[in-house]
Short mmCIF file of C-alpha atoms in Angstrom, two decimals:
data_model
loop_
_atom_site.label_atom_id
_atom_site.label_comp_id
_atom_site.label_asym_id
_atom_site.label_seq_id
_atom_site.Cartn_x
_atom_site.Cartn_y
_atom_site.Cartn_z
CA MET I 1 39.13 38.55 66.66
CA ASN I 2 39.34 42.34 65.27
CA VAL I 3 43.23 42.55 64.11
CA LEU I 4 44.77 45.51 63.01
CA ILE I 5 47.82 45.43 61.10
CA VAL I 6 50.34 48.12 61.04
CA TYR I 7 52.43 48.06 57.30
CA ALA I 8 55.42 49.87 56.59
CA HIS I 9 56.92 49.31 53.05
CA PRO I 10 57.34 51.80 50.38
CA GLU I 11 56.94 48.83 47.78
CA PRO I 12 53.53 46.95 47.27
CA LYS I 13 55.03 44.21 45.18
CA SER I 14 57.60 43.85 48.60
CA PHE I 15 57.51 40.27 50.20
CA ASN I 16 56.51 42.54 53.47
CA GLY I 17 53.35 43.46 50.73
CA ALA I 18 53.12 39.46 50.15
CA MET I 19 53.10 38.71 53.58
CA LYS I 20 50.38 41.67 54.76
CA ASP I 21 48.51 40.26 51.99
CA THR I 22 48.68 36.61 53.25
CA ALA I 23 47.46 37.95 56.52
CA VAL I 24 44.66 39.53 55.59
CA GLU I 25 43.42 36.54 53.36
CA VAL I 26 44.39 34.07 55.98
CA LEU I 27 42.72 35.77 59.08
CA THR I 28 39.79 37.21 57.51
CA ALA I 29 39.16 33.56 56.10
CA ARG I 30 38.82 32.41 59.65
CA GLY I 31 36.02 35.06 60.43
CA HIS I 32 38.16 37.77 62.17
CA GLU I 33 37.38 41.44 61.19
CA VAL I 34 41.10 42.64 59.35
CA VAL I 35 42.05 46.43 59.44
CA VAL I 36 45.52 47.41 57.79
CA SER I 37 47.12 51.10 58.35
CA ASP I 38 49.37 51.08 55.24
CA LEU I 39 51.59 53.92 56.58
CA TYR I 40 53.00 54.66 53.37
CA ALA I 41 50.21 54.62 51.28
CA MET I 42 48.20 57.01 53.93
CA GLY I 43 51.39 59.18 53.75
CA PHE I 44 51.59 58.98 57.28
CA GLN I 45 53.19 61.99 59.15
CA PRO I 46 55.67 60.27 61.83
CA VAL I 47 57.11 62.98 63.63
CA ALA I 48 55.64 63.73 67.12
CA GLY I 49 55.49 67.50 68.24
CA PRO I 50 53.13 70.13 68.51
CA ALA I 51 50.99 69.41 65.87
CA ASP I 52 49.89 66.35 67.53
CA VAL I 53 47.43 68.77 69.46
CA GLU I 54 44.62 70.52 68.08
CA GLY I 55 44.02 74.30 69.90
CA ASN I 56 46.01 75.97 72.41
CA LEU I 57 49.03 74.08 74.06
CA ILE I 58 48.92 73.55 78.07
CA ASN I 59 52.33 75.36 77.97
CA PRO I 60 53.30 77.03 74.62
CA ASP I 61 56.51 78.23 76.58
CA PHE I 62 58.02 74.96 76.93
CA PHE I 63 56.76 71.73 74.78
CA SER I 64 56.49 68.47 76.86
CA LEU I 65 55.64 65.50 74.54
CA ALA I 66 53.96 63.74 77.62
CA THR I 67 52.45 66.81 79.25
CA GLU I 68 50.50 67.66 75.69
CA GLN I 69 49.74 64.31 74.52
CA THR I 70 47.70 63.58 78.17
CA ALA I 71 46.04 66.87 77.85
CA ALA I 72 45.27 66.76 74.46
CA TYR I 73 43.86 62.82 74.64
CA ASP I 74 42.03 63.96 77.79
CA GLY I 75 40.59 67.40 76.34
CA GLY I 76 39.76 65.40 73.05
CA ARG I 77 42.47 67.62 70.99
CA THR I 78 44.27 64.93 69.86
CA ALA I 79 44.73 65.54 65.95
CA PRO I 80 42.76 63.63 63.85
CA ASP I 81 44.94 61.26 62.26
CA ILE I 82 46.26 60.12 65.11
CA VAL I 83 42.80 59.86 66.35
CA GLY I 84 41.73 57.49 63.66
CA GLU I 85 44.79 55.20 64.57
CA MET I 86 43.80 55.29 68.16
CA GLU I 87 40.38 54.11 67.42
CA LYS I 88 41.82 50.96 65.28
CA LEU I 89 43.82 49.96 68.17
CA LYS I 90 41.13 50.25 70.59
CA ARG I 91 39.12 47.93 68.57
CA ALA I 92 42.22 45.63 68.06
CA ASP I 93 42.34 42.10 69.80
CA LEU I 94 45.29 41.55 67.72
CA LEU I 95 48.16 43.87 66.59
CA ILE I 96 50.47 42.79 63.96
CA PHE I 97 53.63 45.39 63.06
CA GLN I 98 54.72 44.57 59.54
CA PHE I 99 57.64 45.65 58.47
CA PRO I 100 61.31 45.35 56.80
CA ILE I 101 63.97 45.56 59.66
CA TRP I 102 65.88 48.66 58.84
CA TRP I 103 68.81 49.61 60.76
CA PHE I 104 68.07 46.86 63.51
CA GLY I 105 64.41 48.45 63.89
CA MET I 106 61.66 49.73 62.54
CA PRO I 107 61.38 52.06 59.43
CA ALA I 108 60.94 55.75 60.94
CA ILE I 109 57.40 55.92 59.57
CA LEU I 110 56.43 53.11 61.90
CA LYS I 111 58.62 54.28 64.91
CA GLY I 112 56.74 57.27 64.53
CA TRP I 113 53.39 55.74 64.43
CA ALA I 114 54.10 54.37 67.65
CA ASP I 115 55.59 58.14 69.09
CA ARG I 116 52.32 59.35 68.07
CA VAL I 117 49.40 56.96 68.47
CA PHE I 118 50.91 55.49 71.96
CA ALA I 119 50.44 58.88 73.51
CA ARG I 120 50.63 59.36 77.34
CA GLY I 121 46.95 58.95 78.30
CA PHE I 122 46.02 56.50 75.95
CA ALA I 123 48.78 53.90 76.02
CA TYR I 124 50.31 54.69 79.60
CA MET I 125 50.20 56.68 82.66
CA ALA I 126 51.32 56.89 85.66
CA GLY I 127 50.85 53.17 87.47
CA ARG I 128 49.77 51.50 84.56
CA LYS I 129 52.61 49.53 82.97
CA TYR I 130 53.82 45.93 82.22
CA ASP I 131 51.15 43.72 84.04
CA THR I 132 48.75 47.09 84.46
CA GLY I 133 49.30 48.54 81.37
CA MET I 134 46.60 49.94 79.38
CA PHE I 135 46.33 47.43 76.79
CA LYS I 136 45.92 44.41 79.31
CA GLY I 137 44.26 41.16 77.24
CA LYS I 138 45.48 42.68 73.88
CA LEU I 139 47.96 40.11 71.64
CA ALA I 140 50.95 41.82 69.53
CA MET I 141 53.43 40.37 67.31
CA VAL I 142 56.24 41.35 64.79
CA ALA I 143 56.33 40.15 61.48
CA CYS I 144 59.08 41.46 59.76
CA THR I 145 61.85 40.70 57.36
CA THR I 146 66.05 41.23 57.16
CA GLY I 147 68.58 41.94 55.00
CA THR I 148 71.13 39.35 56.82
CA SER I 149 71.28 35.84 57.60
CA ALA I 150 69.44 33.83 60.67
CA ASP I 151 72.94 33.08 61.61
CA THR I 152 73.73 36.54 62.33
CA TYR I 153 70.92 36.97 64.62
CA ALA I 154 71.63 33.97 66.52
CA PRO I 155 72.27 34.76 70.04
CA ASP I 156 76.02 34.27 68.97
CA GLY I 157 75.83 36.17 65.72
CA ILE I 158 77.26 39.10 64.95
CA ASP I 159 74.22 40.76 64.66
CA GLY I 160 72.81 39.96 67.93
CA ASP I 161 70.10 37.85 68.99
CA VAL I 162 67.14 38.70 67.17
CA LEU I 163 65.38 38.98 70.22
CA THR I 164 67.71 41.41 71.77
CA VAL I 165 67.18 43.60 68.56
CA LEU I 166 63.50 43.53 68.99
CA TRP I 167 63.77 44.00 72.50
CA PRO I 168 62.98 47.59 72.56
CA LEU I 169 59.73 46.43 70.35
CA HIS I 170 58.55 43.58 72.62
CA ASN I 171 59.41 44.70 76.17
CA GLY I 172 59.47 48.52 75.13
CA LEU I 173 56.45 49.07 73.47
CA PHE I 174 54.14 46.00 73.55
CA ARG I 175 54.81 44.58 77.04
CA TYR I 176 55.09 48.03 78.61
CA SER I 177 51.69 48.84 77.67
CA GLY I 178 50.25 45.73 78.49
CA PHE I 179 50.26 43.16 75.52
CA ASP I 180 50.73 39.52 75.50
CA VAL I 181 53.64 39.18 72.86
CA LEU I 182 54.16 36.47 70.44
CA PRO I 183 57.11 35.48 69.14
CA PRO I 184 58.13 37.13 66.09
CA PHE I 185 57.95 35.54 62.56
CA VAL I 186 60.96 36.75 60.88
CA VAL I 187 62.00 36.19 57.12
CA TYR I 188 65.13 36.13 56.71
CA MET I 189 67.02 37.82 53.36
CA PRO I 190 63.64 37.38 51.26
CA GLY I 191 65.29 38.54 48.46
CA ARG I 192 67.52 35.70 48.45
CA VAL I 193 65.76 32.62 48.80
CA GLY I 194 64.25 32.51 45.39
CA ASP I 195 60.48 31.74 44.44
CA ASP I 196 60.36 28.57 46.45
CA GLY I 197 62.02 30.12 49.48
CA ARG I 198 59.37 32.61 49.39
CA ASN I 199 56.76 30.32 49.24
CA THR I 200 58.20 28.05 51.96
CA TYR I 201 58.18 31.38 54.18
CA LEU I 202 54.41 32.47 53.35
CA GLU I 203 53.39 29.02 53.96
CA ALA I 204 54.86 28.86 57.20
CA TYR I 205 53.13 32.50 58.00
CA ARG I 206 49.79 30.96 56.93
CA LYS I 207 50.18 28.12 59.75
CA ARG I 208 51.31 30.67 62.29
CA LEU I 209 48.63 33.03 61.55
CA GLY I 210 46.15 29.91 61.73
CA GLY I 211 47.09 28.31 64.88
CA LEU I 212 47.96 31.26 67.08
CA ASP I 213 46.49 30.24 70.19
CA ALA I 214 48.94 27.46 70.25
CA VAL I 215 52.10 29.12 70.03
CA PRO I 216 53.65 30.12 73.53
CA ARG I 217 53.51 33.76 74.53
CA LEU I 218 57.25 35.59 75.04
CA PHE I 219 58.55 35.13 78.55
CA PHE I 220 58.47 38.27 80.66
CA HIS I 221 58.75 38.44 84.41
CA PRO I 222 55.63 39.07 86.26
CA ALA I 223 55.00 42.04 88.70
CA GLU I 224 55.73 39.84 91.56
CA ASP I 225 59.12 39.40 90.40
CA TYR I 226 60.41 42.68 90.97
CA GLY I 227 61.09 44.95 93.84
CA PRO I 228 59.76 47.98 94.89
CA ASN I 229 62.98 49.57 93.20
CA GLU I 230 61.84 47.49 89.77
CA ARG I 231 64.74 45.33 89.49
CA LEU I 232 64.39 41.66 90.16
CA ARG I 233 64.02 40.23 93.42
CA PRO I 234 67.22 38.42 94.27
CA GLY I 235 66.29 35.00 94.47
CA VAL I 236 64.46 35.62 91.01
CA LEU I 237 67.32 37.13 89.80
CA ALA I 238 69.66 34.02 90.92
CA ARG I 239 66.96 32.01 89.19
CA SER I 240 66.90 33.44 85.99
CA GLY I 241 70.05 34.94 85.21
CA VAL I 242 69.64 38.81 83.42
CA GLN I 243 66.40 39.34 82.53
CA ARG I 244 66.19 37.95 79.09
CA ASN I 245 63.26 36.51 76.48
CA VAL I 246 63.83 32.47 76.59
CA MET Y 1 88.41 67.23 65.55
CA ASN Y 2 85.22 67.48 63.67
CA VAL Y 3 82.39 67.03 65.63
CA LEU Y 4 78.76 66.44 64.24
CA ILE Y 5 75.70 66.19 66.86
CA VAL Y 6 72.54 65.36 65.33
CA TYR Y 7 69.88 66.55 67.96
CA ALA Y 8 66.55 65.49 67.90
CA HIS Y 9 64.09 67.34 70.47
CA PRO Y 10 60.73 69.68 69.56
CA GLU Y 11 61.67 72.07 72.55
CA PRO Y 12 64.95 74.10 72.89
CA LYS Y 13 64.49 74.54 76.03
CA SER Y 14 64.76 71.10 77.06
CA PHE Y 15 67.54 69.22 79.21
CA ASN Y 16 68.06 67.75 75.98
CA GLY Y 17 68.74 71.02 74.43
CA ALA Y 18 70.81 71.81 77.29
CA MET Y 19 72.87 69.23 76.71
CA LYS Y 20 73.54 69.92 73.03
CA ASP Y 21 74.05 73.10 73.92
CA THR Y 22 76.90 72.00 76.62
CA ALA Y 23 78.12 69.94 74.00
CA VAL Y 24 78.86 72.70 71.56
CA GLU Y 25 80.27 74.94 74.43
CA VAL Y 26 82.73 72.43 75.52
CA LEU Y 27 83.80 71.05 72.62
CA THR Y 28 84.20 74.45 70.48
CA ALA Y 29 86.27 75.75 73.69
CA ARG Y 30 88.71 72.69 73.20
CA GLY Y 31 89.31 73.87 69.55
CA HIS Y 32 87.07 71.27 67.91
CA GLU Y 33 84.77 72.41 64.89
CA VAL Y 34 81.30 71.34 65.84
CA VAL Y 35 78.31 71.15 63.35
CA VAL Y 36 74.83 70.44 64.86
CA SER Y 37 71.78 69.00 62.69
CA ASP Y 38 68.82 70.43 64.70
CA LEU Y 39 66.46 67.55 63.19
CA TYR Y 40 62.96 69.40 64.50
CA ALA Y 41 64.44 72.83 63.41
CA MET Y 42 65.21 71.78 60.03
CA GLY Y 43 61.77 70.06 59.32
CA PHE Y 44 64.06 67.03 58.56
CA GLN Y 45 61.64 64.72 56.91
CA PRO Y 46 62.22 61.11 58.02
CA VAL Y 47 60.53 58.66 55.66
CA ALA Y 48 62.76 56.67 53.32
CA GLY Y 49 61.32 56.41 49.82
CA PRO Y 50 61.38 57.12 46.22
CA ALA Y 51 61.94 60.92 46.84
CA ASP Y 52 65.27 60.15 48.02
CA VAL Y 53 66.06 59.79 44.41
CA GLU Y 54 66.71 62.64 41.86
CA GLY Y 55 65.33 61.57 38.31
CA ASN Y 56 64.34 58.25 37.53
CA LEU Y 57 64.40 55.01 39.64
CA ILE Y 58 66.58 51.75 38.74
CA ASN Y 59 63.21 50.10 38.59
CA PRO Y 60 60.20 52.05 38.70
CA ASP Y 61 57.95 48.82 39.03
CA PHE Y 62 59.53 47.40 42.23
CA PHE Y 63 61.01 50.09 44.39
CA SER Y 64 64.13 48.57 46.28
CA LEU Y 65 65.50 50.96 49.01
CA ALA Y 66 68.82 49.40 49.04
CA THR Y 67 69.12 49.67 45.40
CA GLU Y 68 67.93 52.71 44.34
CA GLN Y 69 69.96 54.36 47.64
CA THR Y 70 73.13 52.77 45.82
CA ALA Y 71 72.67 53.86 42.41
CA ALA Y 72 71.65 56.99 43.58
CA TYR Y 73 74.70 57.50 45.22
CA ASP Y 74 77.01 56.43 42.92
CA GLY Y 75 75.42 58.22 40.08
CA GLY Y 76 75.30 61.56 42.50
CA ARG Y 77 71.40 61.87 42.34
CA THR Y 78 70.76 61.44 45.89
CA ALA Y 79 68.05 63.73 47.32
CA PRO Y 80 69.83 66.90 48.46
CA ASP Y 81 68.61 67.24 52.16
CA ILE Y 82 70.48 63.88 52.55
CA VAL Y 83 73.69 64.85 50.55
CA GLY Y 84 73.98 67.63 53.16
CA GLU Y 85 73.99 65.51 55.61
CA MET Y 86 76.13 62.95 54.21
CA GLU Y 87 78.72 65.90 53.89
CA LYS Y 88 78.73 66.58 57.55
CA LEU Y 89 79.13 62.58 58.29
CA LYS Y 90 82.07 62.41 55.90
CA ARG Y 91 83.82 65.32 57.42
CA ALA Y 92 83.08 64.05 61.23
CA ASP Y 93 85.50 62.60 63.32
CA LEU Y 94 82.95 62.32 66.43
CA LEU Y 95 79.27 61.84 65.71
CA ILE Y 96 76.93 62.59 68.83
CA PHE Y 97 73.25 61.55 68.59
CA GLN Y 98 71.51 63.69 71.40
CA PHE Y 99 67.87 62.39 71.80
CA PRO Y 100 65.37 61.79 74.56
CA ILE Y 101 64.42 58.04 74.50
CA TRP Y 102 60.57 57.66 73.37
CA TRP Y 103 59.56 54.13 73.17
CA PHE Y 104 62.75 53.05 74.15
CA GLY Y 105 64.28 54.10 70.95
CA MET Y 106 65.10 56.86 69.03
CA PRO Y 107 62.68 59.57 68.09
CA ALA Y 108 61.24 58.73 64.28
CA ILE Y 109 63.06 61.82 63.19
CA LEU Y 110 66.22 60.59 64.10
CA LYS Y 111 65.47 57.14 63.18
CA GLY Y 112 64.50 58.32 59.47
CA TRP Y 113 68.02 60.25 59.71
CA ALA Y 114 69.44 56.96 59.83
CA ASP Y 115 67.36 55.25 57.52
CA ARG Y 116 67.93 58.06 54.59
CA VAL Y 117 71.84 59.19 55.68
CA PHE Y 118 73.06 55.85 56.30
CA ALA Y 119 71.99 54.63 52.57
CA ARG Y 120 73.49 51.80 50.82
CA GLY Y 121 76.49 52.74 48.88
CA PHE Y 122 77.62 55.36 51.39
CA ALA Y 123 77.38 53.76 54.87
CA TYR Y 124 77.51 50.45 53.83
CA MET Y 125 77.94 47.59 51.17
CA ALA Y 126 78.89 44.09 50.32
CA GLY Y 127 81.90 43.36 52.51
CA ARG Y 128 82.13 46.33 53.98
CA LYS Y 129 80.46 46.18 57.76
CA TYR Y 130 81.83 46.06 61.21
CA ASP Y 131 85.36 45.72 61.37
CA THR Y 132 85.70 46.92 57.90
CA GLY Y 133 82.64 49.15 58.01
CA MET Y 134 82.79 52.18 55.69
CA PHE Y 135 83.26 55.06 58.97
CA LYS Y 136 86.12 52.86 60.18
CA GLY Y 137 88.40 55.73 62.17
CA LYS Y 138 85.21 57.48 63.47
CA LEU Y 139 83.99 57.76 66.82
CA ALA Y 140 80.10 57.92 67.84
CA MET Y 141 78.38 58.36 70.94
CA VAL Y 142 74.48 58.54 72.32
CA ALA Y 143 73.76 61.18 74.84
CA CYS Y 144 69.94 60.50 75.60
CA THR Y 145 67.25 61.19 77.99
CA THR Y 146 65.26 58.82 79.80
CA GLY Y 147 61.32 58.86 81.09
CA THR Y 148 62.17 56.34 83.82
CA SER Y 149 64.89 55.58 86.49
CA ALA Y 150 68.40 53.56 86.40
CA ASP Y 151 67.15 51.27 88.57
CA THR Y 152 64.66 50.17 85.60
CA TYR Y 153 67.40 50.28 83.22
CA ALA Y 154 69.51 47.79 85.23
CA PRO Y 155 70.60 44.53 83.58
CA ASP Y 156 67.91 43.14 86.14
CA GLY Y 157 65.78 45.98 85.62
CA ILE Y 158 61.96 45.91 84.37
CA ASP Y 159 62.64 47.79 81.46
CA GLY Y 160 66.04 46.01 80.38
CA ASP Y 161 69.82 46.75 80.54
CA VAL Y 162 70.28 50.44 79.26
CA LEU Y 163 72.78 48.50 76.98
CA THR Y 164 70.21 45.91 75.52
CA VAL Y 165 68.14 48.91 74.80
CA LEU Y 166 70.68 50.45 72.84
CA TRP Y 167 72.03 47.49 71.05
CA PRO Y 168 70.15 48.23 67.95
CA LEU Y 169 71.97 51.79 67.84
CA HIS Y 170 75.29 50.74 69.13
CA ASN Y 171 76.29 47.97 67.44
CA GLY Y 172 73.64 47.75 64.64
CA LEU Y 173 74.05 51.39 63.28
CA PHE Y 174 77.36 52.41 64.79
CA ARG Y 175 79.84 49.50 64.97
CA TYR Y 176 78.00 48.12 61.49
CA SER Y 177 79.02 50.84 59.78
CA GLY Y 178 82.37 50.67 61.46
CA PHE Y 179 82.44 53.39 63.99
CA ASP Y 180 84.17 52.65 67.43
CA VAL Y 181 81.62 53.47 70.41
CA LEU Y 182 81.74 55.27 73.43
CA PRO Y 183 79.42 54.37 76.32
CA PRO Y 184 76.33 56.20 75.94
CA PHE Y 185 76.32 59.09 78.34
CA VAL Y 186 72.57 58.79 79.70
CA VAL Y 187 70.63 61.02 81.92
CA TYR Y 188 67.66 59.60 83.68
CA MET Y 189 64.08 61.52 84.13
CA PRO Y 190 66.00 64.96 84.21
CA GLY Y 191 62.68 66.16 84.94
CA ARG Y 192 62.32 64.67 88.41
CA VAL Y 193 65.74 65.65 90.00
CA GLY Y 194 65.35 69.29 90.27
CA ASP Y 195 67.86 72.56 89.10
CA ASP Y 196 70.70 70.97 91.38
CA GLY Y 197 70.34 67.30 89.64
CA ARG Y 198 70.33 68.65 86.22
CA ASN Y 199 73.52 70.91 87.07
CA THR Y 200 75.20 67.92 88.06
CA TYR Y 201 74.22 66.02 85.18
CA LEU Y 202 75.26 68.83 82.43
CA GLU Y 203 78.91 68.99 84.88
CA ALA Y 204 79.15 65.15 84.28
CA TYR Y 205 78.82 66.06 80.83
CA ARG Y 206 81.35 68.41 80.67
CA LYS Y 207 83.62 65.96 82.33
CA ARG Y 208 82.39 63.34 80.10
CA LEU Y 209 83.30 65.71 76.52
CA GLY Y 210 86.37 67.00 77.92
CA GLY Y 211 87.86 63.63 78.54
CA LEU Y 212 86.66 61.59 75.80
CA ASP Y 213 90.54 59.92 75.23
CA ALA Y 214 90.12 58.54 78.71
CA VAL Y 215 87.01 56.74 78.04
CA PRO Y 216 86.90 53.02 77.34
CA ARG Y 217 85.21 52.26 74.15
CA LEU Y 218 82.40 49.38 74.05
CA PHE Y 219 83.21 45.86 73.87
CA PHE Y 220 82.81 44.19 70.35
CA HIS Y 221 83.90 40.73 69.25
CA PRO Y 222 86.58 41.65 66.49
CA ALA Y 223 86.34 40.03 63.29
CA GLU Y 224 88.39 37.13 63.87
CA ASP Y 225 86.30 35.85 66.83
CA TYR Y 226 83.51 35.18 64.40
CA GLY Y 227 83.68 31.74 62.24
CA PRO Y 228 82.71 32.08 58.39
CA ASN Y 229 78.99 31.82 59.06
CA GLU Y 230 79.10 34.98 61.44
CA ARG Y 231 78.54 33.34 64.50
CA LEU Y 232 81.19 33.09 66.95
CA ARG Y 233 83.74 30.45 67.22
CA PRO Y 234 83.37 28.12 69.73
CA GLY Y 235 86.07 28.77 71.90
CA VAL Y 236 85.28 32.52 71.63
CA LEU Y 237 81.80 31.36 72.84
CA ALA Y 238 82.79 29.42 75.84
CA ARG Y 239 84.57 32.15 77.10
CA SER Y 240 82.12 35.10 76.47
CA GLY Y 241 78.79 33.54 77.11
CA VAL Y 242 76.35 35.12 74.61
CA GLN Y 243 77.46 38.18 72.55
CA ARG Y 244 76.88 41.16 74.80
CA ASN Y 245 78.64 44.44 76.08
CA VAL Y 246 80.21 44.41 78.79
#
């Protein structure tokens, strides 16, 4: 497999850094090709806007990100820093996002990688989403750390189910663009568990990475479960309740 | 009231821009003081990191965002662009986030505003969260646009319940730091509804802004519903099912 790890942490000696290093080591040892986008080290610029396009805008009087992304991609005028990431993503069979959960989501530098690299024309377009998404056949996984406990991220926890917190990323970014999605590998409060706890987590992460084929993918309803209005058909709804990962 | 609108769109003539202008007009006419942080116009830098601190880091060998944010805030060494936003937020009774939903969340420039401005020591600290959050008594609201239909954001829609998509922001950012939270004002596909549809949306937004006192706040379980492990007490769980907004 070709693997792309998009890594977003300002401190190389952080536990996120250790998880990234562990993934590179384990996956390389198993014969995979691993590429890392170290966004902080790259000084990645995360703000989507007119500078994402080289040359003239389609409409200089009204900037539409979707319109300009599509035209730039089709015309080979996407900014070089984005093209470099798109090329890595095209080659990847497995995409890993490695990040600390900051304010219940990705650090801005990683969100902006998604905003700019998952551009219209490249990552989605009319009629191409979910089961027919552009990246069908690829696999994605979140590997992240938290600042609060596993209890707080339980379905009845005060922070909300970790799968609800990650829903915008799992369903919204990955599944929308066609990926199959592995369950997240979540490390709770790595700063509070001591060296033994951290080593236990890294060992578990090694095992996860060494046995990805055996890990059940997250459940998302297939296209046929939805009616023409993109809501679950009544029979499906009665069977499954609201749409959620299980 | 003092109102802070944090506005994130690269195009002033966008519908997000029109919503921001409408809010300024309506709220000012009602006697409120309105301040806008126009993040694209400001060239706001959204990447949290060592540059958020002036002078020496507490630990130059290991950058911890939470540690450095706290020390910087306590010592008056927070970077000036962040301090400016903190001052606006301190004065605000109502905070509005105005943004297009990009990849099921905030544009990176706005996520980074949260990462940097909602700093530890200022926006949260040990023992101060949710019902005891630092911004208790303030009110917050999302005003956003989507690229897909209201059906797709229904509880049984393919994109997921809009309240699930916004959970990380409603519960995770706003409620965690003590805000009461108004229901989001969501404009579905403003590019597809024509001038009449857009005017109808703006008229509805005027009405919303003119009657905020009468709008029921989003429901979040109060502190007493949680046990010492920050999970819902058994009786509460049986009554409410999983933790969700209603």
